PDB file of C-alpha atoms in Angstrom:
ATOM      1  CA  MET T   1       4.495   1.031 -28.621  1.00 44.00           C
ATOM      2  CA  ARG T   2       5.998  -0.734 -25.605  1.00 49.00           C
ATOM      3  CA  ARG T   3       7.056   1.396 -22.682  1.00 50.00           C
ATOM      4  CA  PRO T   4      10.819   1.607 -22.164  1.00 49.00           C
ATOM      5  CA  SER T   5      11.952  -0.343 -19.134  1.00 72.00           C
ATOM      6  CA  VAL T   6      12.477   1.650 -15.963  1.00 85.00           C
ATOM      7  CA  LEU T   7      13.012  -1.457 -13.901  1.00 90.00           C
ATOM      8  CA  VAL T   8      16.787  -1.581 -14.278  1.00 90.00           C
ATOM      9  CA  ASP T   9      17.121   1.959 -12.904  1.00 89.00           C
ATOM     10  CA  ARG T  10      15.394   0.837  -9.712  1.00 90.00           C
ATOM     11  CA  LEU T  11      17.480  -2.281  -9.133  1.00 91.00           C
ATOM     12  CA  THR T  12      20.322  -2.175  -6.628  1.00 88.00           C
ATOM     13  CA  ALA T  13      23.236  -4.486  -7.285  1.00 81.00           C
ATOM     14  CA  HIS T  14      25.081  -5.068  -4.029  1.00 75.00           C
ATOM     15  CA  PRO T  15      28.753  -6.090  -4.329  1.00 67.00           C
ATOM     16  CA  ALA T  16      28.050  -9.375  -2.548  1.00 65.00           C
ATOM     17  CA  GLY T  17      24.650  -9.848  -4.194  1.00 68.00           C
ATOM     18  CA  ARG T  18      25.488 -11.724  -7.357  1.00 80.00           C
ATOM     19  CA  SER T  19      23.935 -15.040  -6.459  1.00 89.00           C
ATOM     20  CA  GLN T  20      20.776 -16.208  -8.186  1.00 90.00           C
ATOM     21  CA  GLN T  21      18.902 -15.810  -4.877  1.00 92.00           C
ATOM     22  CA  ALA T  22      20.115 -12.235  -4.440  1.00 92.00           C
ATOM     23  CA  ILE T  23      19.055 -11.367  -7.985  1.00 94.00           C
ATOM     24  CA  LEU T  24      15.669 -13.009  -7.399  1.00 95.00           C
ATOM     25  CA  ASP T  25      15.138 -11.108  -4.155  1.00 94.00           C
ATOM     26  CA  GLU T  26      16.029  -7.769  -5.723  1.00 94.00           C
ATOM     27  CA  LEU T  27      13.829  -8.272  -8.772  1.00 96.00           C
ATOM     28  CA  ARG T  28      10.932  -9.309  -6.531  1.00 96.00           C
ATOM     29  CA  ARG T  29      11.476  -6.294  -4.260  1.00 94.00           C
ATOM     30  CA  VAL T  30      11.299  -3.828  -7.138  1.00 94.00           C
ATOM     31  CA  ILE T  31       8.189  -5.420  -8.626  1.00 95.00           C
ATOM     32  CA  LEU T  32       6.346  -5.556  -5.288  1.00 94.00           C
ATOM     33  CA  ASP T  33       7.317  -1.985  -4.455  1.00 90.00           C
ATOM     34  CA  GLY T  34       4.737  -0.858  -6.990  1.00 84.00           C
ATOM     35  CA  ALA T  35       6.850   1.825  -8.665  1.00 83.00           C
ATOM     36  CA  VAL T  36       7.247  -0.299 -11.813  1.00 90.00           C
ATOM     37  CA  LEU T  37       4.032  -0.560 -13.806  1.00 88.00           C
ATOM     38  CA  PRO T  38       2.601  -3.877 -14.995  1.00 91.00           C
ATOM     39  CA  GLY T  39       3.781  -4.532 -18.539  1.00 90.00           C
ATOM     40  CA  THR T  40       7.182  -2.900 -17.964  1.00 91.00           C
ATOM     41  CA  PRO T  41       9.830  -4.811 -19.967  1.00 93.00           C
ATOM     42  CA  ILE T  42      12.595  -6.598 -18.075  1.00 95.00           C
ATOM     43  CA  PRO T  43      15.655  -6.565 -20.355  1.00 94.00           C
ATOM     44  CA  LEU T  44      17.552  -9.739 -19.616  1.00 94.00           C
ATOM     45  CA  ALA T  45      20.932  -8.533 -20.843  1.00 93.00           C
ATOM     46  CA  GLU T  46      20.762  -5.217 -18.972  1.00 92.00           C
ATOM     47  CA  VAL T  47      19.865  -6.911 -15.706  1.00 94.00           C
ATOM     48  CA  ALA T  48      22.730  -9.365 -16.160  1.00 93.00           C
ATOM     49  CA  ASP T  49      25.168  -6.525 -16.867  1.00 91.00           C
ATOM     50  CA  LEU T  50      24.006  -4.638 -13.774  1.00 91.00           C
ATOM     51  CA  PHE T  51      24.701  -7.605 -11.530  1.00 92.00           C
ATOM     52  CA  GLY T  52      27.888  -8.543 -13.368  1.00 91.00           C
ATOM     53  CA  VAL T  53      26.715 -12.063 -14.143  1.00 93.00           C
ATOM     54  CA  SER T  54      25.819 -14.116 -17.164  1.00 94.00           C
ATOM     55  CA  GLN T  55      22.206 -14.230 -18.303  1.00 95.00           C
ATOM     56  CA  ILE T  56      21.732 -17.711 -16.840  1.00 95.00           C
ATOM     57  CA  PRO T  57      21.083 -16.797 -13.156  1.00 95.00           C
ATOM     58  CA  VAL T  58      18.899 -13.873 -14.246  1.00 96.00           C
ATOM     59  CA  ARG T  59      16.861 -16.154 -16.489  1.00 96.00           C
ATOM     60  CA  GLU T  60      16.458 -18.677 -13.668  1.00 97.00           C
ATOM     61  CA  ALA T  61      15.353 -15.917 -11.273  1.00 97.00           C
ATOM     62  CA  LEU T  62      12.801 -14.738 -13.827  1.00 97.00           C
ATOM     63  CA  LYS T  63      11.479 -18.291 -14.213  1.00 97.00           C
ATOM     64  CA  THR T  64      10.836 -18.354 -10.473  1.00 97.00           C
ATOM     65  CA  LEU T  65       8.995 -15.029 -10.689  1.00 97.00           C
ATOM     66  CA  ILE T  66       6.895 -16.366 -13.559  1.00 97.00           C
ATOM     67  CA  GLY T  67       5.883 -19.200 -11.245  1.00 96.00           C
ATOM     68  CA  GLU T  68       4.917 -16.628  -8.607  1.00 96.00           C
ATOM     69  CA  GLY T  69       2.764 -14.742 -11.092  1.00 95.00           C
ATOM     70  CA  LEU T  70       4.913 -11.595 -11.006  1.00 96.00           C
ATOM     71  CA  VAL T  71       6.595 -11.882 -14.420  1.00 96.00           C
ATOM     72  CA  SER T  72       5.338 -12.950 -17.829  1.00 95.00           C
ATOM     73  CA  HIS T  73       7.201 -14.131 -20.901  1.00 95.00           C
ATOM     74  CA  ARG T  74       6.177 -13.999 -24.523  1.00 90.00           C
ATOM     75  CA  ASN T  75       8.138 -15.413 -27.423  1.00 88.00           C
ATOM     76  CA  ASN T  76       9.709 -12.623 -29.465  1.00 82.00           C
ATOM     77  CA  PHE T  77       8.817 -10.071 -26.773  1.00 86.00           C
ATOM     78  CA  GLY T  78      10.811 -11.279 -23.775  1.00 93.00           C
ATOM     79  CA  TYR T  79      10.115 -10.750 -20.089  1.00 95.00           C
ATOM     80  CA  ALA T  80       7.873  -8.144 -18.480  1.00 94.00           C
ATOM     81  CA  VAL T  81       6.197  -7.367 -15.185  1.00 94.00           C
ATOM     82  CA  ALA T  82       3.020  -9.426 -15.336  1.00 94.00           C
ATOM     83  CA  GLN T  83      -0.280  -7.774 -16.240  1.00 93.00           C
ATOM     84  CA  LEU T  84      -3.584  -9.175 -15.037  1.00 93.00           C
ATOM     85  CA  THR T  85      -6.857  -9.095 -16.893  1.00 92.00           C
ATOM     86  CA  PRO T  86      -9.794  -7.606 -14.932  1.00 91.00           C
ATOM     87  CA  GLN T  87     -11.139 -11.122 -14.455  1.00 93.00           C
ATOM     88  CA  GLU T  88      -7.797 -12.390 -13.148  1.00 93.00           C
ATOM     89  CA  LEU T  89      -7.616  -9.482 -10.695  1.00 94.00           C
ATOM     90  CA  ARG T  90     -11.109 -10.298  -9.389  1.00 94.00           C
ATOM     91  CA  GLU T  91     -10.143 -13.951  -9.044  1.00 95.00           C
ATOM     92  CA  MET T  92      -7.050 -13.108  -7.023  1.00 95.00           C
ATOM     93  CA  TYR T  93      -9.107 -10.935  -4.688  1.00 95.00           C
ATOM     94  CA  ILE T  94     -11.481 -13.872  -4.163  1.00 95.00           C
ATOM     95  CA  VAL T  95      -8.481 -16.046  -3.307  1.00 96.00           C
ATOM     96  CA  ARG T  96      -7.234 -13.443  -0.825  1.00 96.00           C
ATOM     97  CA  GLU T  97     -10.638 -13.061   0.805  1.00 95.00           C
ATOM     98  CA  THR T  98     -11.182 -16.816   1.098  1.00 96.00           C
ATOM     99  CA  LEU T  99      -7.806 -17.405   2.734  1.00 97.00           C
ATOM    100  CA  GLU T 100      -8.241 -14.453   5.082  1.00 97.00           C
ATOM    101  CA  ALA T 101     -11.672 -15.673   6.199  1.00 96.00           C
ATOM    102  CA  ALA T 102     -10.198 -19.115   6.875  1.00 96.00           C
ATOM    103  CA  ALA T 103      -7.577 -17.584   9.180  1.00 97.00           C
ATOM    104  CA  LEU T 104      -9.628 -15.031  11.120  1.00 96.00           C
ATOM    105  CA  ALA T 105     -11.351 -17.374  13.579  1.00 94.00           C
ATOM    106  CA  ALA T 106      -8.041 -18.959  14.549  1.00 96.00           C
ATOM    107  CA  SER T 107      -6.474 -15.507  14.801  1.00 98.00           C
ATOM    108  CA  VAL T 108      -9.027 -14.353  17.342  1.00 97.00           C
ATOM    109  CA  ALA T 109      -8.598 -17.541  19.357  1.00 96.00           C
ATOM    110  CA  ASN T 110      -4.792 -17.441  19.326  1.00 97.00           C
ATOM    111  CA  ALA T 111      -4.121 -13.707  19.515  1.00 97.00           C
ATOM    112  CA  THR T 112      -1.814 -12.520  22.274  1.00 97.00           C
ATOM    113  CA  ASP T 113      -1.673  -9.031  23.730  1.00 97.00           C
ATOM    114  CA  GLU T 114       1.257  -8.395  21.401  1.00 98.00           C
ATOM    115  CA  ASP T 115      -0.806  -9.487  18.387  1.00 98.00           C
ATOM    116  CA  ARG T 116      -3.698  -7.230  19.373  1.00 97.00           C
ATOM    117  CA  ALA T 117      -1.284  -4.339  19.803  1.00 98.00           C
ATOM    118  CA  ALA T 118       0.147  -4.988  16.328  1.00 97.00           C
ATOM    119  CA  VAL T 119      -3.361  -4.753  14.832  1.00 98.00           C
ATOM    120  CA  LEU T 120      -3.876  -1.390  16.549  1.00 97.00           C
ATOM    121  CA  VAL T 121      -0.548  -0.092  15.246  1.00 97.00           C
ATOM    122  CA  ALA T 122      -1.370  -1.205  11.696  1.00 97.00           C
ATOM    123  CA  HIS T 123      -4.766   0.477  11.947  1.00 97.00           C
ATOM    124  CA  ASP T 124      -3.240   3.701  13.280  1.00 96.00           C
ATOM    125  CA  LEU T 125      -0.878   3.825  10.295  1.00 96.00           C
ATOM    126  CA  LEU T 126      -3.866   3.468   7.968  1.00 95.00           C
ATOM    127  CA  GLU T 127      -5.591   6.312   9.799  1.00 94.00           C
ATOM    128  CA  GLN T 128      -2.520   8.486   9.325  1.00 95.00           C
ATOM    129  CA  ALA T 129      -2.412   7.730   5.606  1.00 94.00           C
ATOM    130  CA  ILE T 130      -6.066   8.777   5.304  1.00 93.00           C
ATOM    131  CA  ARG T 131      -5.347  12.026   7.156  1.00 93.00           C
ATOM    132  CA  ASP T 132      -2.303  12.674   4.967  1.00 95.00           C
ATOM    133  CA  ASP T 133      -4.214  11.830   1.783  1.00 93.00           C
ATOM    134  CA  ASP T 134      -1.338   9.490   0.945  1.00 95.00           C
ATOM    135  CA  PRO T 135      -2.723   6.701  -1.277  1.00 94.00           C
ATOM    136  CA  VAL T 136       0.632   4.963  -1.756  1.00 93.00           C
ATOM    137  CA  THR T 137       1.170   4.556   1.981  1.00 94.00           C
ATOM    138  CA  TYR T 138      -2.480   3.628   2.439  1.00 95.00           C
ATOM    139  CA  HIS T 139      -2.118   0.824  -0.103  1.00 94.00           C
ATOM    140  CA  ARG T 140       1.015  -0.484   1.607  1.00 93.00           C
ATOM    141  CA  GLN T 141      -0.444  -0.285   5.097  1.00 95.00           C
ATOM    142  CA  SER T 142      -3.723  -1.861   4.029  1.00 96.00           C
ATOM    143  CA  ARG T 143      -1.815  -5.028   3.241  1.00 95.00           C
ATOM    144  CA  GLU T 144      -0.031  -4.905   6.591  1.00 96.00           C
ATOM    145  CA  PHE T 145      -3.325  -4.371   8.393  1.00 97.00           C
ATOM    146  CA  HIS T 146      -4.967  -7.430   6.848  1.00 97.00           C
ATOM    147  CA  LEU T 147      -1.884  -9.547   7.517  1.00 97.00           C
ATOM    148  CA  ALA T 148      -1.769  -8.311  11.118  1.00 98.00           C
ATOM    149  CA  LEU T 149      -5.314  -9.639  11.529  1.00 98.00           C
ATOM    150  CA  THR T 150      -4.425 -13.068  10.132  1.00 98.00           C
ATOM    151  CA  ARG T 151      -0.878 -13.742  11.372  1.00 97.00           C
ATOM    152  CA  PRO T 152      -2.080 -14.715  14.876  1.00 98.00           C
ATOM    153  CA  SER T 153      -3.783 -17.729  13.281  1.00 98.00           C
ATOM    154  CA  ARG T 154      -0.326 -19.386  13.310  1.00 97.00           C
ATOM    155  CA  MET T 155      -1.464 -21.179  10.139  1.00 97.00           C
ATOM    156  CA  HIS T 156       1.880 -20.864   8.430  1.00 96.00           C
ATOM    157  CA  ARG T 157       1.120 -22.644   5.157  1.00 97.00           C
ATOM    158  CA  LEU T 158      -2.097 -20.679   4.763  1.00 97.00           C
ATOM    159  CA  MET T 159      -0.272 -17.424   5.487  1.00 97.00           C
ATOM    160  CA  HIS T 160       2.324 -18.284   2.840  1.00 96.00           C
ATOM    161  CA  MET T 161      -0.472 -18.786   0.301  1.00 96.00           C
ATOM    162  CA  LEU T 162      -2.167 -15.550   1.403  1.00 96.00           C
ATOM    163  CA  GLU T 163       1.000 -13.499   1.029  1.00 95.00           C
ATOM    164  CA  SER T 164       1.644 -15.081  -2.367  1.00 95.00           C
ATOM    165  CA  ALA T 165      -1.850 -14.062  -3.477  1.00 96.00           C
ATOM    166  CA  TRP T 166      -1.239 -10.512  -2.241  1.00 95.00           C
ATOM    167  CA  ASN T 167       2.020 -10.447  -4.208  1.00 95.00           C
ATOM    168  CA  VAL T 168       0.264 -11.242  -7.481  1.00 95.00           C
ATOM    169  CA  THR T 169      -1.995  -8.195  -7.102  1.00 94.00           C
ATOM    170  CA  GLU T 170       0.693  -5.820  -5.787  1.00 93.00           C
ATOM    171  CA  PRO T 171       1.936  -4.412  -9.129  1.00 91.00           C
ATOM    172  CA  VAL T 172      -1.582  -3.064  -9.779  1.00 92.00           C
ATOM    173  CA  GLN T 173      -1.449  -0.979  -6.554  1.00 91.00           C
ATOM    174  CA  SER T 174      -5.246  -1.031  -6.408  1.00 92.00           C
ATOM    175  CA  MET T 175      -5.737   1.296  -3.447  1.00 92.00           C
ATOM    176  CA  VAL T 176      -3.613   3.968  -5.128  1.00 91.00           C
ATOM    177  CA  HIS T 177      -6.059   4.177  -8.018  1.00 89.00           C
ATOM    178  CA  VAL T 178      -9.417   4.214  -6.225  1.00 90.00           C
ATOM    179  CA  THR T 179     -11.121   7.425  -5.167  1.00 91.00           C
ATOM    180  CA  PRO T 180     -10.532   9.036  -1.758  1.00 91.00           C
ATOM    181  CA  ASP T 181     -14.198   8.416  -0.920  1.00 93.00           C
ATOM    182  CA  ASP T 182     -13.782   4.710  -1.652  1.00 93.00           C
ATOM    183  CA  ARG T 183     -10.682   4.518   0.542  1.00 91.00           C
ATOM    184  CA  THR T 184     -12.586   6.216   3.356  1.00 92.00           C
ATOM    185  CA  ALA T 185     -15.497   3.775   3.053  1.00 93.00           C
ATOM    186  CA  LEU T 186     -13.157   0.789   3.025  1.00 94.00           C
ATOM    187  CA  HIS T 187     -11.349   2.161   6.041  1.00 93.00           C
ATOM    188  CA  ALA T 188     -14.619   2.397   7.973  1.00 95.00           C
ATOM    189  CA  ASP T 189     -14.823  -1.381   7.552  1.00 97.00           C
ATOM    190  CA  HIS T 190     -11.267  -1.686   8.884  1.00 97.00           C
ATOM    191  CA  ARG T 191     -12.209   0.296  11.961  1.00 96.00           C
ATOM    192  CA  ARG T 192     -15.137  -2.029  12.675  1.00 97.00           C
ATOM    193  CA  MET T 193     -12.947  -5.093  12.110  1.00 98.00           C
ATOM    194  CA  VAL T 194     -10.476  -3.818  14.701  1.00 98.00           C
ATOM    195  CA  GLU T 195     -13.251  -3.377  17.256  1.00 98.00           C
ATOM    196  CA  LEU T 196     -14.556  -6.890  16.689  1.00 98.00           C
ATOM    197  CA  PHE T 197     -11.098  -8.450  16.675  1.00 98.00           C
ATOM    198  CA  GLN T 198     -10.241  -6.805  19.988  1.00 97.00           C
ATOM    199  CA  ALA T 199     -13.589  -7.903  21.434  1.00 97.00           C
ATOM    200  CA  GLY T 200     -13.081 -11.487  20.261  1.00 96.00           C
ATOM    201  CA  ASP T 201     -16.408 -11.518  18.383  1.00 97.00           C
ATOM    202  CA  VAL T 202     -15.609 -14.053  15.675  1.00 96.00           C
ATOM    203  CA  GLU T 203     -19.095 -14.260  14.179  1.00 97.00           C
ATOM    204  CA  GLN T 204     -19.474 -10.521  13.663  1.00 98.00           C
ATOM    205  CA  LEU T 205     -15.852 -10.195  12.532  1.00 97.00           C
ATOM    206  CA  LEU T 206     -16.422 -12.749   9.773  1.00 97.00           C
ATOM    207  CA  THR T 207     -19.651 -11.019   8.768  1.00 97.00           C
ATOM    208  CA  THR T 208     -17.929  -7.636   8.606  1.00 97.00           C
ATOM    209  CA  ALA T 209     -14.982  -9.123   6.689  1.00 97.00           C
ATOM    210  CA  GLU T 210     -17.409 -10.540   4.130  1.00 96.00           C
ATOM    211  CA  LEU T 211     -19.163  -7.190   3.724  1.00 96.00           C
ATOM    212  CA  HIS T 212     -15.755  -5.527   3.380  1.00 96.00           C
ATOM    213  CA  ALA T 213     -14.830  -8.021   0.661  1.00 95.00           C
ATOM    214  CA  GLN T 214     -18.035  -7.243  -1.219  1.00 95.00           C
ATOM    215  CA  ARG T 215     -17.358  -3.511  -1.009  1.00 94.00           C
ATOM    216  CA  LEU T 216     -13.750  -4.053  -2.098  1.00 94.00           C
ATOM    217  CA  ASN T 217     -14.813  -6.128  -5.093  1.00 93.00           C
ATOM    218  CA  SER T 218     -17.208  -3.387  -6.159  1.00 94.00           C
ATOM    219  CA  VAL T 219     -14.418  -0.810  -5.921  1.00 91.00           C
ATOM    220  CA  ILE T 220     -11.935  -2.986  -7.808  1.00 91.00           C
ATOM    221  CA  ALA T 221     -14.456  -3.418 -10.612  1.00 90.00           C
ATOM    222  CA  THR T 222     -14.275   0.336 -11.244  1.00 87.00           C
ATOM    223  CA  LEU T 223     -10.519   0.410 -11.872  1.00 86.00           C
ATOM    224  CA  PRO T 224      -9.761   1.846 -15.317  1.00 78.00           C
ATOM    225  CA  THR T 225      -8.856  -0.648 -18.021  1.00 74.00           C
ATOM    226  CA  ASP T 226      -7.291   1.866 -20.404  1.00 73.00           C
ATOM    227  CA  THR T 227      -4.246   2.877 -18.360  1.00 73.00           C
ATOM    228  CA  GLY T 228      -2.058  -0.196 -18.832  1.00 74.00           C
ATOM    229  CA  LEU T 229      -2.606  -1.415 -15.254  1.00 80.00           C
ATOM    230  CA  LEU T 230      -4.824  -4.204 -16.564  1.00 87.00           C
ATOM    231  CA  VAL T 231      -4.868  -5.913 -19.931  1.00 81.00           C
ATOM    232  CA  ALA T 232      -7.729  -7.149 -22.062  1.00 73.00           C
ATOM    233  CA  PRO T 233      -8.162 -10.944 -21.800  1.00 65.00           C
ATOM    234  CA  ASN T 234      -7.386 -11.607 -25.486  1.00 61.00           C
ATOM    235  CA  ILE T 235      -3.927 -10.000 -25.229  1.00 48.00           C
ATOM    236  CA  SER T 236      -2.897 -11.339 -21.830  1.00 44.00           C
ATOM    237  CA  SER T 237       0.840 -11.907 -21.930  1.00 42.00           C
ATOM    238  CA  ALA T 238       1.093 -14.635 -19.338  1.00 41.00           C
ATOM    239  CA  GLN T 239       2.456 -17.934 -20.628  1.00 44.00           C
TER     240      GLN T 239
END
């Protein structure tokens, strides 16, 4: 039995937000927020009614989100928040890791005092989430931490691809579903990465980032496959 859609309840239709772009932005925001599970139906007519528009701009917005990997469509089933297979999730993490590694050397070379301060702030917020045992915040801040390390690269096209890859994995909310011990181990890698970034040690930073990626991949491989977060390859809904 398909889960009833909770997505519409989380959408906010602003009085001036009836354009296709506004609808796209709001749908993307709700999906990336992580409160709507992968596989959640997106009822076209209900979304259109909420925004007070015809189904055409909603359908066009959903087509864009399909292209971004955030929405899937199946004939006779309609639209839903995209579900990844375990293999697809692993592939997207490889994409993320490869792009991040490509940016780190340039980040160290180009980082300003402001950039280095931003990395420290992002790391401090991760530390606070660990202390608070707050997995949702930890997941959110983990993304910000990794992006804080790579933004100083000033490689804007690469950063766009990296953020797009992060977006595809966001509905899974991986760090929310791993064990506290795993989060602590991953965060120890973050701490070492901060030290190396601040010291400008590119070689050791890349080595530590690679070890972190290996640990992360091992953790991701343990995510449960019977909760609806991931879908078996033979019933993947992406088209």
